JSON list of C-alpha atoms in Angstrom, two decimals:
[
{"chain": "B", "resi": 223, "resn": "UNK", "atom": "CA", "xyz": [9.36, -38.74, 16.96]},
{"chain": "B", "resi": 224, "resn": "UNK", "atom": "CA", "xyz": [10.06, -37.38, 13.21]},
{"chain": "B", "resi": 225, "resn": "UNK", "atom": "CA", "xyz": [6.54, -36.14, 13.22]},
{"chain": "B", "resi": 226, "resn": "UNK", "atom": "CA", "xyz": [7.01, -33.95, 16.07]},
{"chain": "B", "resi": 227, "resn": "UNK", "atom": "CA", "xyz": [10.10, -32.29, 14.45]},
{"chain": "B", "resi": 228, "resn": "UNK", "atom": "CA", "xyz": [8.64, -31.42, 11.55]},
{"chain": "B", "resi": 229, "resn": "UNK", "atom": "CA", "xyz": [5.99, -29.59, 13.36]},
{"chain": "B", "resi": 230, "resn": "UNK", "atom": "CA", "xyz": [9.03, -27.10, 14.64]},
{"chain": "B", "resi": 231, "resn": "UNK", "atom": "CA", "xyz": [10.63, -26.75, 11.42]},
{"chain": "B", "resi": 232, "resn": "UNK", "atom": "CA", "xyz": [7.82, -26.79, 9.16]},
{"chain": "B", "resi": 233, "resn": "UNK", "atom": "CA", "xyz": [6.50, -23.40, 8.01]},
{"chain": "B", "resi": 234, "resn": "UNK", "atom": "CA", "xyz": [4.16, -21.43, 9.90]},
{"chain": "B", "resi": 235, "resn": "UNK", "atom": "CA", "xyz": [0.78, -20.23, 7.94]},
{"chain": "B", "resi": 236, "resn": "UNK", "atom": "CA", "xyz": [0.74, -16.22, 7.10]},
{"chain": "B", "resi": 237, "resn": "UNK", "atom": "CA", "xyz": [-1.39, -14.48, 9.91]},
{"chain": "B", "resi": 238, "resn": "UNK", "atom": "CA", "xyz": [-4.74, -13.45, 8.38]},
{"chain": "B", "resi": 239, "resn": "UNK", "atom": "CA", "xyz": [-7.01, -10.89, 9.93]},
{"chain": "B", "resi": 240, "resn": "UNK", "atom": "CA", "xyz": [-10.41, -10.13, 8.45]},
{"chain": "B", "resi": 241, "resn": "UNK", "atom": "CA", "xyz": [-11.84, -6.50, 8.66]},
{"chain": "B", "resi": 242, "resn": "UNK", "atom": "CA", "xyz": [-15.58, -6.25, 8.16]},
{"chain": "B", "resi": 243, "resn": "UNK", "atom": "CA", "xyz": [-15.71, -3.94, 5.18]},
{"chain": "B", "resi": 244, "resn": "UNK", "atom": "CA", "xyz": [-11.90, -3.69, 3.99]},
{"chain": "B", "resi": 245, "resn": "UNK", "atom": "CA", "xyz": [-11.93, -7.72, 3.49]},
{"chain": "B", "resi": 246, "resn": "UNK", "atom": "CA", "xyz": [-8.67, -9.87, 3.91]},
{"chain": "B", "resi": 247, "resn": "UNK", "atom": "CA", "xyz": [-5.15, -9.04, 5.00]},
{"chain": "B", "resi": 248, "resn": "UNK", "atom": "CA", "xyz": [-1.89, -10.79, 5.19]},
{"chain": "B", "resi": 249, "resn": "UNK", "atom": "CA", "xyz": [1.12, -10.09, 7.18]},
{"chain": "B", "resi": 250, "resn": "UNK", "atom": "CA", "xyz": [4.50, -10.41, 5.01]},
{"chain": "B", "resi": 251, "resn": "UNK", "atom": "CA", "xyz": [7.32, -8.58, 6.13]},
{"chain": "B", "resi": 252, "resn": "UNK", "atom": "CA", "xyz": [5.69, -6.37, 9.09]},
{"chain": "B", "resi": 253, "resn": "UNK", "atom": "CA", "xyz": [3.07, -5.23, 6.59]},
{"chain": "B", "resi": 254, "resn": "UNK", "atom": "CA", "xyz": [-0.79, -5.92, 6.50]},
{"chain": "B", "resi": 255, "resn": "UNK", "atom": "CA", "xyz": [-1.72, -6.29, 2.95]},
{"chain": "B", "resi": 256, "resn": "UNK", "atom": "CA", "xyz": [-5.08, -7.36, 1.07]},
{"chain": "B", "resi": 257, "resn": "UNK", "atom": "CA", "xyz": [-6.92, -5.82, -1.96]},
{"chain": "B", "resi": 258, "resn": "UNK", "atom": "CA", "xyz": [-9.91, -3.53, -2.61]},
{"chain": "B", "resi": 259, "resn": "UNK", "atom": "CA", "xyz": [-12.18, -2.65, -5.23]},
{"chain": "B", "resi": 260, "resn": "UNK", "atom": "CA", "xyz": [-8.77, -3.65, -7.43]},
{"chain": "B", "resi": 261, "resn": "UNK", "atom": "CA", "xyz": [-6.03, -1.91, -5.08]},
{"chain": "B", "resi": 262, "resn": "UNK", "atom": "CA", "xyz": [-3.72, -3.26, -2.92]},
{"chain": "B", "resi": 263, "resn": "UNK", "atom": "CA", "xyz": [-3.81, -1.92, 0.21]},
{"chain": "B", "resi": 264, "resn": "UNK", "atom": "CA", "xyz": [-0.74, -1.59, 2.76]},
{"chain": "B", "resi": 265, "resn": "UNK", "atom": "CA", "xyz": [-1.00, -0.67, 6.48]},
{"chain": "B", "resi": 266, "resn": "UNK", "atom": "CA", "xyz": [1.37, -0.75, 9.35]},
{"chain": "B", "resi": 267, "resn": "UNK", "atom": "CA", "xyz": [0.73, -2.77, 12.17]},
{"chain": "B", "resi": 268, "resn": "UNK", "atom": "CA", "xyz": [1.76, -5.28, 15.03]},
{"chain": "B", "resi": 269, "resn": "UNK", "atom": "CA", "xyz": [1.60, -9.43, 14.76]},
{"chain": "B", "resi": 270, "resn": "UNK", "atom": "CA", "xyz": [-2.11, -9.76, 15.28]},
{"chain": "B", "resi": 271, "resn": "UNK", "atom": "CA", "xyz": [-3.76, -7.07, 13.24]},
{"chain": "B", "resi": 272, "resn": "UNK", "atom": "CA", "xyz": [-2.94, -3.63, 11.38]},
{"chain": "B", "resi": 273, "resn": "UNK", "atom": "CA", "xyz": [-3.54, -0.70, 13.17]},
{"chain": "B", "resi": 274, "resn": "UNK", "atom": "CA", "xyz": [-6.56, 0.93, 13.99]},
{"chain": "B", "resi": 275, "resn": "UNK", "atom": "CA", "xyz": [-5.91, 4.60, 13.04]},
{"chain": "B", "resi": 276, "resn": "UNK", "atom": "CA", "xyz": [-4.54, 3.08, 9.30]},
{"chain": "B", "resi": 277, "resn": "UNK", "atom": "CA", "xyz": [-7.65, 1.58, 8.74]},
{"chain": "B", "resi": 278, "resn": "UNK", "atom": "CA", "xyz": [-9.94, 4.82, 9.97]},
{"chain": "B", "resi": 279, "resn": "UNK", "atom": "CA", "xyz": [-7.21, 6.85, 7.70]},
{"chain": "B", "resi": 280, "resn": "UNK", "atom": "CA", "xyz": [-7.37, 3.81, 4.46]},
{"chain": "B", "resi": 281, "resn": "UNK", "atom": "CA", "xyz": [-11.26, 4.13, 5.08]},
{"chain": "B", "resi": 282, "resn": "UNK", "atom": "CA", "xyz": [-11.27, 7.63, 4.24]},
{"chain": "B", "resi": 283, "resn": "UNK", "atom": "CA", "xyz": [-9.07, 7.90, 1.54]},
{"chain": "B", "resi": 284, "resn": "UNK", "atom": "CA", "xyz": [-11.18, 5.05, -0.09]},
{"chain": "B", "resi": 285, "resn": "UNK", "atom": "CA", "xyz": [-14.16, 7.17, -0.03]},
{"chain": "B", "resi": 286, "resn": "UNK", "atom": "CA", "xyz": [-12.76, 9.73, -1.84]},
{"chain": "B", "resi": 287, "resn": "UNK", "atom": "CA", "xyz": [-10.46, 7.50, -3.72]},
{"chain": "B", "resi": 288, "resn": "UNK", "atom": "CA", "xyz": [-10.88, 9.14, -7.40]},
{"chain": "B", "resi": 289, "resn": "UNK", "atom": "CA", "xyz": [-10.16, 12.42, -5.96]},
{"chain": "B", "resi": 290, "resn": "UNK", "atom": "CA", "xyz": [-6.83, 11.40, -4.27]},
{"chain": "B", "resi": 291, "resn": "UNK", "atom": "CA", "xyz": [-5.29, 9.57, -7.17]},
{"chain": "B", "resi": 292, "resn": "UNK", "atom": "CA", "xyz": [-6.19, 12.55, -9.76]},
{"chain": "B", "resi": 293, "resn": "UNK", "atom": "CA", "xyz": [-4.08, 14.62, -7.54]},
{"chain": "B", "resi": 294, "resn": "UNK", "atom": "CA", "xyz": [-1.40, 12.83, -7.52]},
{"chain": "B", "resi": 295, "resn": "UNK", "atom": "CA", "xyz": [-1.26, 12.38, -11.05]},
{"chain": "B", "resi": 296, "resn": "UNK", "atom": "CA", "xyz": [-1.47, 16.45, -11.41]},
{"chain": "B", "resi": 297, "resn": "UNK", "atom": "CA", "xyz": [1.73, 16.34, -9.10]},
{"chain": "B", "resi": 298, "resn": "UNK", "atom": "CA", "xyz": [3.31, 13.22, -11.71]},
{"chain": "B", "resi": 299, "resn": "UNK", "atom": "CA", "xyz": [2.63, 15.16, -15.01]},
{"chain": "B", "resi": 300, "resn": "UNK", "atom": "CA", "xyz": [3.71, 18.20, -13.09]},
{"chain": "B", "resi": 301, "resn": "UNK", "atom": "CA", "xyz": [7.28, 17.17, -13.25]},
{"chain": "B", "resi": 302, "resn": "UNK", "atom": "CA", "xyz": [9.61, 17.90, -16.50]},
{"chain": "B", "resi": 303, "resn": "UNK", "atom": "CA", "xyz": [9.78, 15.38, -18.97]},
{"chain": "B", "resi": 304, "resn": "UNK", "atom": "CA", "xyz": [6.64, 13.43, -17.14]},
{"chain": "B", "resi": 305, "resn": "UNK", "atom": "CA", "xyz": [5.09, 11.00, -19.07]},
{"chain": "B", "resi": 306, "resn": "UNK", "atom": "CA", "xyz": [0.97, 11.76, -20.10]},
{"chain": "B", "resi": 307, "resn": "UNK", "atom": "CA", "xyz": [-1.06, 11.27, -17.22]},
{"chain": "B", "resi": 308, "resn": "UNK", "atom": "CA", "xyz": [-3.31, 8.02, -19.15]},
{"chain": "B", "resi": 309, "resn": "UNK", "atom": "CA", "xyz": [-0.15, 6.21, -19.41]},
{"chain": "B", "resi": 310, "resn": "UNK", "atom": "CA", "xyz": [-0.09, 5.50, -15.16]},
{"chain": "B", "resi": 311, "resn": "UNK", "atom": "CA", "xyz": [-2.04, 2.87, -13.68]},
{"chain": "B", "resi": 312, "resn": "UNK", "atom": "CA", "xyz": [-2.44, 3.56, -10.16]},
{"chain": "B", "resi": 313, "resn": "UNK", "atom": "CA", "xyz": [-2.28, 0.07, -8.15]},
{"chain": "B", "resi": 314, "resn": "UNK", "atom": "CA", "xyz": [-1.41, 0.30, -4.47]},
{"chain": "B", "resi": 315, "resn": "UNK", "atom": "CA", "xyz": [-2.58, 2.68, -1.35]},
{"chain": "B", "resi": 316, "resn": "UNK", "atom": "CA", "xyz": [0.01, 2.50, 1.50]},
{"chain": "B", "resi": 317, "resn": "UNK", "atom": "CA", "xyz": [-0.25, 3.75, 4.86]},
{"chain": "B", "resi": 318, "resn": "UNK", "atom": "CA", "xyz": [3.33, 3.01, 7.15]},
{"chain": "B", "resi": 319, "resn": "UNK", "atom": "CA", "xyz": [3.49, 5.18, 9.38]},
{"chain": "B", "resi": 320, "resn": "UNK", "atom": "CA", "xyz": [1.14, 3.87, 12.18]},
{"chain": "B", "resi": 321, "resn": "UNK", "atom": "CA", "xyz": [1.98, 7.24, 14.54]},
{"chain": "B", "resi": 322, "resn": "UNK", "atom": "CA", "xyz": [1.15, 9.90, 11.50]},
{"chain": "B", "resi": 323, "resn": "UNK", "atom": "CA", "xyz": [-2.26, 8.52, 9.62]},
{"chain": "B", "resi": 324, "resn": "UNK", "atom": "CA", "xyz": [-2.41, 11.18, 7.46]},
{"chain": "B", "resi": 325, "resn": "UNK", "atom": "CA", "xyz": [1.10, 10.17, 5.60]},
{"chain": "B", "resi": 326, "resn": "UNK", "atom": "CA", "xyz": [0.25, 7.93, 3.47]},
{"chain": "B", "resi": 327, "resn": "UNK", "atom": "CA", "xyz": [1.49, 7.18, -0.50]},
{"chain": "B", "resi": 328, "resn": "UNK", "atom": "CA", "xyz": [-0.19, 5.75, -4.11]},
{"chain": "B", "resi": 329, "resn": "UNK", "atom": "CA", "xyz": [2.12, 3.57, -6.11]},
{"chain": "B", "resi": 330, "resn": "UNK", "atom": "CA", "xyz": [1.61, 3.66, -10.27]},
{"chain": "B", "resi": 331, "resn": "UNK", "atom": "CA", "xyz": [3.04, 1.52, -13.15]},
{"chain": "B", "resi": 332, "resn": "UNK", "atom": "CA", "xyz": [3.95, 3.73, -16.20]},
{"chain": "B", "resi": 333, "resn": "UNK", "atom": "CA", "xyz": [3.26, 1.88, -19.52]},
{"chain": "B", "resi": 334, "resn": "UNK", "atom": "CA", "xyz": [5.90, 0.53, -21.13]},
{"chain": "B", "resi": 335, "resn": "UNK", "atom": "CA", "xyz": [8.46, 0.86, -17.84]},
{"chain": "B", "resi": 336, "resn": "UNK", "atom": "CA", "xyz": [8.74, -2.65, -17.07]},
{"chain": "B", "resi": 337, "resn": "UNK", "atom": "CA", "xyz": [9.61, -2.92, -13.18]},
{"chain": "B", "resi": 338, "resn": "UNK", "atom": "CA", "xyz": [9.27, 0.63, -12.85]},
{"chain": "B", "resi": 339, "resn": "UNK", "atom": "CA", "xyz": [7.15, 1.85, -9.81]},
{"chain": "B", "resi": 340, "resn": "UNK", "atom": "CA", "xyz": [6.18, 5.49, -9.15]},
{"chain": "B", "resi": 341, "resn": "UNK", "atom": "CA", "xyz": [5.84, 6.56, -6.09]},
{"chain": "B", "resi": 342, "resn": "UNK", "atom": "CA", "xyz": [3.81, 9.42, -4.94]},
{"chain": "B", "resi": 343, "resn": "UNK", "atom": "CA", "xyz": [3.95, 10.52, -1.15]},
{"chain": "B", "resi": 344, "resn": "UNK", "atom": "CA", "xyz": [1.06, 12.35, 0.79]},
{"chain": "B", "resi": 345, "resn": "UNK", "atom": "CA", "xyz": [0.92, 14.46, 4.46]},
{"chain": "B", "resi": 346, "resn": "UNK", "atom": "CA", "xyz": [-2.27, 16.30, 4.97]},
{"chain": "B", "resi": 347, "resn": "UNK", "atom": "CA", "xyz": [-4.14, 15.97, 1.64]},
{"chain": "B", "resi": 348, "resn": "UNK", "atom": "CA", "xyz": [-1.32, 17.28, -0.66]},
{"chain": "B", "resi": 349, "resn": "UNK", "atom": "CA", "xyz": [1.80, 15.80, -2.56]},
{"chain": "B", "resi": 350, "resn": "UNK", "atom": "CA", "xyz": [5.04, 16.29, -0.99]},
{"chain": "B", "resi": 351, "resn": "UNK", "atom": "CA", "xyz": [7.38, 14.43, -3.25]},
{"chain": "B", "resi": 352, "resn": "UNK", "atom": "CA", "xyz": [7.69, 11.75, -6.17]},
{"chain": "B", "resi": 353, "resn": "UNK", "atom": "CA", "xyz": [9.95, 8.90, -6.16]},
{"chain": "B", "resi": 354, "resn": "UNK", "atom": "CA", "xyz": [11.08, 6.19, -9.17]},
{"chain": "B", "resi": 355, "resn": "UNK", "atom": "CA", "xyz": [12.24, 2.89, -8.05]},
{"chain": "B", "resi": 356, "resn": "UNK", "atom": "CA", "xyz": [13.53, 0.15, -10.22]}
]
């Protein structure tokens, strides 16, 4: 009888869903995330899977990966008082917004700004604004 209570309270296993060339993701929170070629990626998505267009869009931006995240560090050492451009490590892709594919952010750690995370938001190719969160 115990045995078949613990089955309702015990905790359920994180949904996994493999993608053939993007590898692993978890769902935490209402967000898809797993890793690539040493970024974490972040995509929007339902309870079974992240969403198609996010992945197409993720895909892309991948390809051209080196490109994207020298722009936005232009647009970080753009702003007064920035820090040099070497001292950001660039560590997350995330795409949220499963109805606009081509809004998407990169997330950096500054050296030396412990629990600092910089925040870099795209639409269309280009930087529209920088945020800092603690």
């Amino acid at each position: 009888m115990f045995q078949d209570l613990n089955k309702w309270f015990a905790p359920k296993p994180q949904p996994i869903f493999v993608h053939p060339t993007l590898g692993s993701f978890e769902l935490d929170d209402g967000i898809w995330t797993g890793r690539f070629q040493g970024i974490e990626l972040s995509l929007a998505g339902n309870e079974s899977a992240p969403n198609e267009a996010l992945f197409v869009a993720a895909t892309a931006l991948l390809d051209r990966f080196l490109e994207v995240k020298e722009t936005a560090l232009v647009y970080l050492v753009s702003q007064d008082e920035a820090p040099d451009k070497e001292d950001f490590t660039c560590y997350d892709l995330e795409l949220l917004r499963e109805e606009c594919p081509n809004h998407f952010a990169l997330r950096f750690m500054l050296l030396g700004d412990l629990g600092g995370m910089w925040r870099v938001e795209f639409e269309d190719g280009a930087p529209l604004f920088l945020t800092r969160d603690d």
